[in-house]
Short mmCIF file of C-alpha atoms in Angstrom, two decimals:
data_model
loop_
_atom_site.label_atom_id
_atom_site.label_comp_id
_atom_site.label_asym_id
_atom_site.label_seq_id
_atom_site.Cartn_x
_atom_site.Cartn_y
_atom_site.Cartn_z
CA MET A 1 111.62 106.92 126.74
CA SER A 2 114.12 108.80 122.91
CA LEU A 3 115.18 105.90 120.76
CA SER A 4 118.16 105.78 118.16
CA TYR A 5 117.95 104.56 115.19
CA MET A 6 120.53 103.73 111.80
CA THR A 7 119.15 104.94 108.23
CA GLY A 8 119.55 104.06 105.21
CA PHE A 9 117.54 101.28 102.99
CA GLY A 10 119.20 98.00 102.25
CA ASN A 11 122.55 99.40 104.01
CA SER A 12 124.97 96.76 106.05
CA PHE A 13 124.45 97.93 109.28
CA GLU A 14 126.28 97.29 112.11
CA THR A 15 124.52 98.08 116.37
CA GLU A 16 126.16 96.53 119.23
CA ALA A 17 124.06 97.96 122.99
CA LEU A 18 127.54 96.68 125.07
CA PRO A 19 130.72 97.77 123.66
CA GLY A 20 132.70 95.12 122.00
CA THR A 21 130.36 92.59 121.31
CA LEU A 22 130.59 92.66 117.86
CA PRO A 23 133.99 90.69 116.20
CA GLN A 24 135.71 91.90 113.89
CA GLY A 25 137.10 90.73 110.85
CA ARG A 26 134.73 87.72 111.11
CA ASN A 27 131.37 86.08 111.69
CA SER A 28 131.71 83.20 114.21
CA PRO A 29 134.87 83.29 116.78
CA GLN A 30 135.79 79.97 118.81
CA LYS A 31 134.30 82.49 121.69
CA CYS A 32 131.39 85.29 122.03
CA ALA A 33 132.90 88.01 123.75
CA TYR A 34 129.99 88.51 126.57
CA GLY A 35 128.95 85.03 126.63
CA LEU A 36 126.37 84.99 123.91
CA TYR A 37 125.61 82.89 120.89
CA ALA A 38 126.50 83.86 117.43
CA GLU A 39 123.80 82.75 114.64
CA GLN A 40 122.44 84.09 111.56
CA LEU A 41 119.18 84.84 110.45
CA SER A 42 118.50 84.70 106.45
CA GLY A 43 115.55 86.31 104.55
CA SER A 44 117.14 85.03 100.63
CA PRO A 45 118.78 81.80 100.24
CA PHE A 46 122.16 81.55 100.47
CA THR A 47 123.54 82.02 96.87
CA ALA A 48 121.04 84.83 95.77
CA PRO A 49 122.98 87.24 93.87
CA ARG A 50 124.78 89.26 95.90
CA ALA A 51 122.34 92.68 94.98
CA GLN A 52 118.97 90.23 96.75
CA ASN A 53 120.73 88.57 99.17
CA GLU A 54 119.70 89.06 102.61
CA ARG A 55 120.96 88.41 105.96
CA SER A 56 122.40 89.41 109.31
CA TRP A 57 124.30 88.32 111.93
CA LEU A 58 122.79 88.18 115.69
CA TYR A 59 124.70 87.86 119.11
CA ARG A 60 122.76 87.01 121.67
CA ILE A 61 122.29 84.91 124.75
CA ARG A 62 120.41 82.27 123.55
CA PRO A 63 120.68 80.49 120.08
CA SER A 64 117.06 80.22 119.06
CA VAL A 65 116.81 76.67 119.04
CA CYS A 66 116.46 77.54 122.99
CA HIS A 67 113.43 79.73 121.76
CA THR A 68 111.84 77.11 121.08
CA GLY A 69 109.82 73.70 122.43
CA ARG A 70 106.78 71.99 121.48
CA PHE A 71 103.79 73.76 119.74
CA THR A 72 100.40 73.36 120.02
CA PRO A 73 98.75 74.30 117.03
CA LEU A 74 95.65 77.55 117.96
CA PRO A 75 93.32 78.92 116.14
CA GLY A 76 94.20 81.60 114.27
CA GLY A 77 90.95 83.60 115.27
CA GLY A 78 90.17 86.38 112.73
CA TRP A 79 93.77 86.05 111.10
CA LEU A 80 93.31 84.29 107.38
CA SER A 81 96.42 83.15 105.03
CA ALA A 82 95.65 82.53 100.92
CA PRO A 83 94.52 80.26 99.60
CA ASP A 84 91.21 80.97 102.06
CA HIS A 85 89.48 77.60 100.54
CA HIS A 86 85.87 79.76 102.56
CA HIS A 87 86.73 82.80 100.73
CA ALA A 88 82.74 84.84 100.35
CA ALA A 89 82.23 84.92 97.08
CA LEU A 90 82.31 88.01 96.14
CA ILE A 91 82.94 90.19 92.61
CA GLY A 92 82.59 94.21 92.04
CA GLN A 93 83.87 97.79 93.51
CA MET A 94 83.62 97.05 97.20
CA ARG A 95 83.70 100.39 100.35
CA TRP A 96 83.66 100.20 103.72
CA ASP A 97 84.07 102.07 105.94
CA PRO A 98 86.42 102.27 109.31
CA THR A 99 86.15 98.97 111.73
CA PRO A 100 84.66 99.79 115.09
CA ILE A 101 88.00 99.74 117.76
CA PRO A 102 86.51 96.86 120.24
CA ASP A 103 85.85 98.20 123.64
CA LYS A 104 87.36 94.60 125.50
CA PRO A 105 91.29 93.76 126.15
CA THR A 106 92.35 92.92 122.63
CA THR A 107 96.39 92.16 121.45
CA PHE A 108 98.67 92.31 118.34
CA LEU A 109 97.36 88.77 117.67
CA GLY A 110 93.39 89.37 118.34
CA GLY A 111 92.81 92.29 116.84
CA VAL A 112 93.82 91.33 113.53
CA HIS A 113 91.13 90.62 110.28
CA THR A 114 91.86 90.00 107.04
CA MET A 115 89.67 91.44 104.53
CA THR A 116 91.14 90.06 101.67
CA THR A 117 93.85 86.85 100.44
CA ALA A 118 95.72 86.14 97.21
CA GLY A 119 98.06 83.43 96.24
CA ASP A 120 98.97 81.20 98.47
CA THR A 121 101.42 81.16 101.17
CA GLN A 122 103.70 77.61 100.66
CA GLY A 123 103.84 78.98 97.00
CA GLN A 124 105.44 81.93 98.15
CA SER A 125 103.57 84.02 96.00
CA GLY A 126 100.61 87.06 96.91
CA MET A 127 99.85 88.66 99.74
CA ALA A 128 96.66 89.88 102.54
CA ALA A 129 95.77 92.58 103.48
CA HIS A 130 94.33 92.96 106.53
CA VAL A 131 93.10 95.76 109.64
CA TYR A 132 94.62 95.71 112.68
CA LEU A 133 92.43 96.62 116.29
CA ILE A 134 94.60 97.07 119.24
CA THR A 135 93.61 97.77 122.82
CA ALA A 136 95.88 96.52 125.21
CA PRO A 137 99.49 94.93 124.57
CA MET A 138 101.75 92.16 124.53
CA VAL A 139 102.39 91.18 127.73
CA ASP A 140 105.11 87.61 128.25
CA GLU A 141 104.14 87.06 124.73
CA CYS A 142 105.93 87.23 121.13
CA PHE A 143 105.75 85.86 117.92
CA TYR A 144 107.16 85.22 114.54
CA ASN A 145 105.38 84.85 110.98
CA ALA A 146 107.31 82.26 109.00
CA ASP A 147 105.06 83.28 105.53
CA GLY A 148 105.46 86.07 104.98
CA GLU A 149 107.07 89.96 105.90
CA MET A 150 104.76 92.89 107.19
CA MET A 151 103.85 96.01 106.74
CA PHE A 152 102.35 98.24 109.22
CA VAL A 153 100.61 101.05 107.93
CA LEU A 154 99.67 103.11 111.16
CA GLN A 155 96.42 105.06 110.73
CA GLN A 156 95.26 105.88 114.11
CA GLY A 157 97.27 105.51 117.58
CA ARG A 158 101.25 105.44 118.29
CA LEU A 159 102.93 101.78 118.37
CA ARG A 160 106.12 100.42 119.78
CA PHE A 161 107.77 97.50 118.20
CA VAL A 162 109.95 95.65 120.81
CA THR A 163 111.69 93.76 118.74
CA GLU A 164 114.83 91.23 117.77
CA PHE A 165 117.49 93.85 116.46
CA GLY A 166 116.12 96.39 118.92
CA ILE A 167 112.69 98.89 119.32
CA ILE A 168 110.34 101.03 116.90
CA ALA A 169 108.12 103.83 117.53
CA ALA A 170 106.28 104.98 115.52
CA GLU A 171 102.94 106.96 114.84
CA PRO A 172 100.45 107.50 111.63
CA CYS A 173 101.28 108.37 108.36
CA GLU A 174 104.82 106.09 109.32
CA ILE A 175 105.17 102.43 108.24
CA VAL A 176 106.85 99.67 109.43
CA VAL A 177 108.18 96.57 108.39
CA ILE A 178 108.93 94.10 110.12
CA PRO A 179 110.55 91.14 108.15
CA ARG A 180 110.18 87.36 107.90
CA GLY A 181 110.49 85.28 110.92
CA VAL A 182 111.84 88.14 113.03
CA THR A 183 110.40 88.03 116.54
CA PHE A 184 108.15 91.04 117.79
CA ARG A 185 105.81 92.08 120.32
CA VAL A 186 103.40 95.08 120.13
CA GLU A 187 102.22 97.87 122.13
CA PRO A 188 99.73 101.10 121.39
CA LEU A 189 101.31 103.86 123.18
CA GLU A 190 97.64 105.33 123.37
CA GLY A 191 95.58 102.91 124.48
CA VAL A 192 94.10 102.43 121.56
CA ALA A 193 95.13 101.93 117.68
CA ARG A 194 93.56 100.93 114.50
CA GLY A 195 95.57 100.98 110.76
CA TYR A 196 96.52 98.29 107.96
CA LEU A 197 98.43 95.58 107.56
CA CYS A 198 99.86 93.59 104.57
CA GLU A 199 101.27 90.72 104.48
CA ASN A 200 103.31 90.08 101.86
CA TYR A 201 104.30 86.14 100.90
CA GLY A 202 106.42 87.03 98.04
CA ALA A 203 109.77 88.42 97.14
CA ALA A 204 110.43 91.21 99.62
CA PHE A 205 109.69 94.99 99.56
CA THR A 206 111.71 97.06 98.31
CA LEU A 207 112.70 100.91 96.86
CA PRO A 208 111.45 100.90 92.46
CA GLU A 209 113.59 101.94 90.27
CA ARG A 210 113.40 105.46 89.12
CA GLY A 211 113.82 105.35 85.60
CA PRO A 212 114.04 108.38 84.07
CA ILE A 213 113.42 110.10 87.07
CA GLY A 214 116.82 109.82 88.09
CA ALA A 215 118.97 109.88 91.07
CA ASN A 216 116.02 111.07 93.34
CA CYS A 217 112.87 111.82 94.88
CA LEU A 218 109.87 109.34 95.16
CA ALA A 219 111.16 107.45 98.50
CA ASN A 220 114.41 108.75 99.25
CA ALA A 221 116.63 105.48 100.83
CA ARG A 222 118.36 107.86 103.86
CA ASP A 223 114.60 108.13 105.27
CA PHE A 224 114.43 104.38 106.03
CA LYS A 225 115.40 104.27 109.43
CA VAL A 226 116.29 100.78 110.69
CA PRO A 227 116.69 100.60 115.44
CA VAL A 228 120.00 100.03 116.82
CA ALA A 229 120.53 97.03 119.44
CA ALA A 230 118.75 96.87 122.77
CA TYR A 231 118.17 93.76 124.57
CA GLU A 232 116.50 91.94 126.71
CA ASP A 233 117.94 89.82 129.54
CA VAL A 234 114.31 88.58 131.28
CA GLU A 235 114.05 85.12 133.10
CA ARG A 236 109.92 83.96 133.32
CA PRO A 237 107.75 82.53 131.12
CA VAL A 238 106.90 83.60 127.70
CA ARG A 239 104.14 83.10 124.96
CA LEU A 240 105.51 82.23 121.71
CA VAL A 241 103.17 82.23 118.90
CA VAL A 242 104.08 81.46 115.32
CA LYS A 243 102.62 81.93 111.97
CA TRP A 244 104.08 78.37 109.08
CA GLY A 245 102.15 77.34 106.89
CA GLY A 246 99.21 79.79 107.19
CA CYS A 247 98.64 78.25 110.13
CA PHE A 248 99.27 79.08 114.02
CA TYR A 249 101.13 77.77 115.97
CA GLU A 250 102.20 78.45 120.17
CA THR A 251 104.68 76.82 122.66
CA THR A 252 105.68 78.38 126.18
CA ILE A 253 109.65 78.99 126.89
CA ALA A 254 111.64 80.26 130.04
CA GLN A 255 112.51 83.33 128.90
CA SER A 256 111.98 86.56 126.20
CA PRO A 257 113.33 86.05 123.11
CA LEU A 258 113.97 89.40 122.29
CA ASP A 259 118.10 88.88 124.22
CA VAL A 260 119.94 90.00 120.70
CA VAL A 261 123.22 92.47 122.54
CA ALA A 262 124.53 92.94 118.57
CA TRP A 263 123.78 92.58 115.50
CA HIS A 264 124.91 93.41 111.80
CA GLY A 265 124.37 93.07 108.25
CA ASN A 266 121.47 94.00 105.96
CA TYR A 267 117.84 91.40 106.99
CA ALA A 268 115.75 94.29 109.29
CA PRO A 269 112.99 95.80 110.73
CA TYR A 270 112.65 99.37 109.49
CA LYS A 271 110.22 102.20 109.54
CA TYR A 272 109.52 105.41 107.04
CA ASP A 273 107.65 108.89 107.13
CA LEU A 274 105.30 108.71 104.03
CA ARG A 275 105.28 112.14 104.40
CA SER A 276 109.06 111.75 103.55
CA PHE A 277 108.29 111.08 99.69
CA SER A 278 109.05 112.97 97.84
CA PRO A 279 105.92 113.57 94.43
CA VAL A 280 106.25 113.94 90.95
CA GLY A 281 103.67 114.53 88.78
CA ALA A 282 102.28 116.22 85.95
CA ILE A 283 102.78 119.78 85.33
CA SER A 284 101.94 120.25 81.45
CA PHE A 285 99.26 118.54 81.04
CA ASP A 286 97.66 114.97 81.47
CA HIS A 287 97.18 112.56 84.59
CA PRO A 288 100.91 110.54 84.91
CA ASP A 289 99.76 106.51 85.95
CA PRO A 290 100.03 105.48 89.60
CA SER A 291 102.69 104.00 89.57
CA ILE A 292 104.65 107.04 90.00
CA PHE A 293 103.34 107.04 93.71
CA THR A 294 105.89 103.85 94.14
CA VAL A 295 106.80 103.70 98.37
CA LEU A 296 107.86 99.84 98.02
CA THR A 297 107.65 96.96 95.40
CA SER A 298 108.46 93.50 96.45
CA ALA A 299 108.54 91.62 92.76
CA SER A 300 107.90 88.83 90.64
CA GLU A 301 109.69 86.74 88.62
CA THR A 302 107.53 88.94 85.62
CA ALA A 303 109.36 91.53 84.55
CA GLY A 304 107.45 95.21 85.27
CA THR A 305 104.57 92.84 87.12
CA ALA A 306 104.90 93.43 91.23
CA ASN A 307 103.77 90.84 93.63
CA ILE A 308 103.01 93.99 95.16
CA ASP A 309 103.23 97.56 94.94
CA PHE A 310 102.45 100.09 98.03
CA VAL A 311 101.40 102.83 96.94
CA ILE A 312 100.97 106.74 98.54
CA PHE A 313 98.53 109.71 97.12
CA PRO A 314 100.05 112.16 99.39
CA GLU A 315 99.75 115.88 99.38
CA ARG A 316 101.32 117.78 96.06
CA TRP A 317 100.25 120.23 93.68
CA ALA A 318 98.12 120.24 90.32
CA VAL A 319 99.14 122.04 87.90
CA ALA A 320 97.57 120.21 84.52
CA GLU A 321 96.70 122.39 82.25
CA ASN A 322 93.35 121.09 79.75
CA THR A 323 93.62 118.15 81.85
CA PHE A 324 91.39 115.88 83.69
CA ARG A 325 93.03 116.28 87.49
CA PRO A 326 91.89 112.79 89.08
CA PRO A 327 92.70 109.86 88.45
CA TRP A 328 90.74 108.56 84.65
CA TYR A 329 87.96 105.86 84.41
CA HIS A 330 90.06 102.40 84.21
CA ARG A 331 90.11 99.06 84.30
CA ASN A 332 93.53 96.86 85.61
CA ILE A 333 95.04 94.30 85.23
CA MET A 334 96.11 94.90 88.95
CA SER A 335 93.55 94.66 92.00
CA GLU A 336 93.63 97.42 94.03
CA PHE A 337 93.40 97.60 98.25
CA MET A 338 92.76 100.91 99.18
CA GLY A 339 92.81 102.79 102.16
CA LEU A 340 93.13 106.28 103.55
CA ILE A 341 95.18 107.34 105.98
CA HIS A 342 93.33 111.07 107.04
CA GLY A 343 91.63 113.85 105.14
CA VAL A 344 90.32 113.33 101.82
CA TYR A 345 90.51 111.32 99.08
CA ASP A 346 90.15 113.37 95.92
CA ALA A 347 88.46 110.59 93.21
CA LYS A 348 86.36 110.49 95.68
CA PRO A 349 85.60 113.41 98.41
CA GLN A 350 82.49 111.41 99.91
CA GLY A 351 82.04 108.21 101.66
CA PHE A 352 85.93 107.46 100.92
CA VAL A 353 87.29 108.44 105.10
CA PRO A 354 90.19 107.82 107.51
CA GLY A 355 90.17 104.19 108.72
CA GLY A 356 88.16 103.19 105.93
CA MET A 357 89.12 100.90 102.73
CA SER A 358 87.81 99.92 100.08
CA LEU A 359 88.81 97.01 97.03
CA HIS A 360 88.81 97.55 93.24
CA ASN A 361 89.47 93.81 92.01
CA MET A 362 91.20 93.25 88.01
CA MET A 363 89.39 94.45 85.05
CA LEU A 364 86.33 95.99 87.37
CA PRO A 365 85.91 99.22 86.08
CA HIS A 366 86.06 102.55 89.01
CA GLY A 367 87.44 105.84 88.67
CA PRO A 368 85.93 108.96 90.27
CA ASP A 369 82.73 109.42 91.61
CA ALA A 370 79.60 112.11 89.83
CA GLU A 371 80.94 114.69 92.39
CA ALA A 372 84.28 114.14 91.75
CA PHE A 373 84.06 114.38 87.79
CA GLU A 374 81.78 117.56 87.35
CA HIS A 375 84.11 119.54 89.91
CA ALA A 376 87.29 118.21 87.47
CA SER A 377 85.69 119.00 84.52
CA ASN A 378 84.56 122.35 84.79
CA GLY A 379 86.70 123.95 87.73
CA GLU A 380 89.24 126.61 87.28
CA GLN A 381 91.87 125.39 86.24
CA LYS A 382 94.36 126.99 88.22
CA PRO A 383 97.40 126.04 90.57
CA VAL A 384 95.92 123.88 93.16
CA LYS A 385 97.16 121.94 96.92
CA LEU A 386 96.09 118.89 97.59
CA SER A 387 96.29 119.44 101.15
CA ASN A 388 95.23 117.42 104.25
CA THR A 389 95.06 113.86 102.41
CA LEU A 390 97.12 110.65 102.61
CA ALA A 391 95.56 107.33 100.72
CA PHE A 392 97.72 104.26 100.11
CA MET A 393 97.12 101.08 98.17
CA PHE A 394 97.91 97.62 98.45
CA GLU A 395 98.25 97.06 95.07
CA THR A 396 98.36 93.37 93.40
CA ARG A 397 98.99 91.44 90.11
CA LEU A 398 96.50 88.59 91.80
CA PRO A 399 93.58 88.42 92.06
CA GLN A 400 91.68 89.67 95.79
CA HIS A 401 89.44 87.54 97.54
CA VAL A 402 86.75 89.53 100.26
CA SER A 403 87.05 87.23 103.19
CA ASP A 404 83.74 86.53 105.17
CA TYR A 405 84.99 88.12 107.71
CA ALA A 406 84.46 91.63 105.14
CA ALA A 407 82.03 90.16 103.49
CA ARG A 408 79.48 90.22 106.51
CA LEU A 409 81.06 93.35 108.19
CA PRO A 410 78.30 95.95 109.19
CA THR A 411 80.09 99.24 107.50
CA LEU A 412 80.70 97.97 103.75
CA GLN A 413 78.68 100.29 101.91
CA ASP A 414 76.02 98.70 99.58
CA ASN A 415 75.31 101.42 98.04
CA TYR A 416 78.83 102.44 97.37
CA VAL A 417 78.28 101.09 93.34
CA ASP A 418 75.69 103.79 93.16
CA CYS A 419 78.35 107.22 93.53
CA TRP A 420 78.55 106.25 89.92
CA LYS A 421 75.28 106.56 89.09
CA GLY A 422 75.14 110.12 89.00
CA LEU A 423 77.43 110.55 86.26
CA LYS A 424 75.22 111.66 82.90
CA LYS A 425 74.79 110.96 79.51
CA HIS A 426 76.82 114.18 77.85
CA PHE A 427 76.85 112.70 74.22
CA ASN A 428 76.11 114.82 71.28
CA PRO A 429 76.66 113.63 67.93
CA ALA A 430 76.09 116.95 66.57
CA LYS A 431 78.28 119.12 68.72
CA PRO A 432 82.25 117.96 69.16
#
């Protein structure tokens, strides 16, 4: 099935699956075309400044009040929320090998496992980092998350997201963002799928300011893709699961809730190909801060301090002279959850493999392993293409607490901290 998309980030879009559905010059006419209902979905308060105001008008077969029922509590399984009062009391630098994909049918809702949590869903601040492991499609089942927006980082296997706003198909090296409150289901397109999921409790992701970089490079707005309207007119029972206040609830409704025939506005799901990111970097000397690789950011109430930064480390040229080119050793006020989509990460050539993860929490030191240090300190400094690599980072101002699940995973590398044992003492006060 060939899918169409509209392009741009934060645009005001309009799309209709049937001609003449969208009312002109008004949002809520006395009677909508085709006997539809008008409904507004707001992602921000009504009075938010225009630049931050997010809302879309949906023209649907039934209003959402008909897509609900008497909810009953549902165990969340491996999906946890902040604050996680049963988290493992662990600190230290941590790294995991890839989580094995189960050999039994597992849908998206059963395949999410929380690695870390930070902040508080009730206070709409912070995030959670999860892995997802999917081997089966959601059938007659839908989900929406009232606690936050969700960023899927695809690592293995293509996925189709069937949403109220239309259909998105994505492959590894792409991300898909589903806004808070948007109903959808997930279907693997290649049998199995594995990847990472950032659940953002705070302000919606937006493009970072470029500052002195100017008007171009990094993530360009034109490369973001939004689905066109596509609806389901399905009259059979559907299970609806909702995440609200850190808990899960379910109800059964008599029809598909994915029944939006047309919509317009700026609050919608989207996808982005990380290979479209245009990196900038040092072309003379020194190693710039990793913030130059920020794709999307979620702001906090403190200017310049992110609730979440989504950062990638893509293919690029390293050309700096008389410079230690890998990331320098550092301690940071931010907490960094990293994953590797494919290839090799230059600061950790061994032990950090595609599908793996690492956690370097706030003020815990980290940096290149001994092998990377020796190579970068002594190698010839000619231009080098860092190819076959794509790593990412969910970085937050809040400490990330490790879940019991993550702490007990057999894939947790007990010897990770040993990667720095080979760093030698080179100090010689007699030799500058």
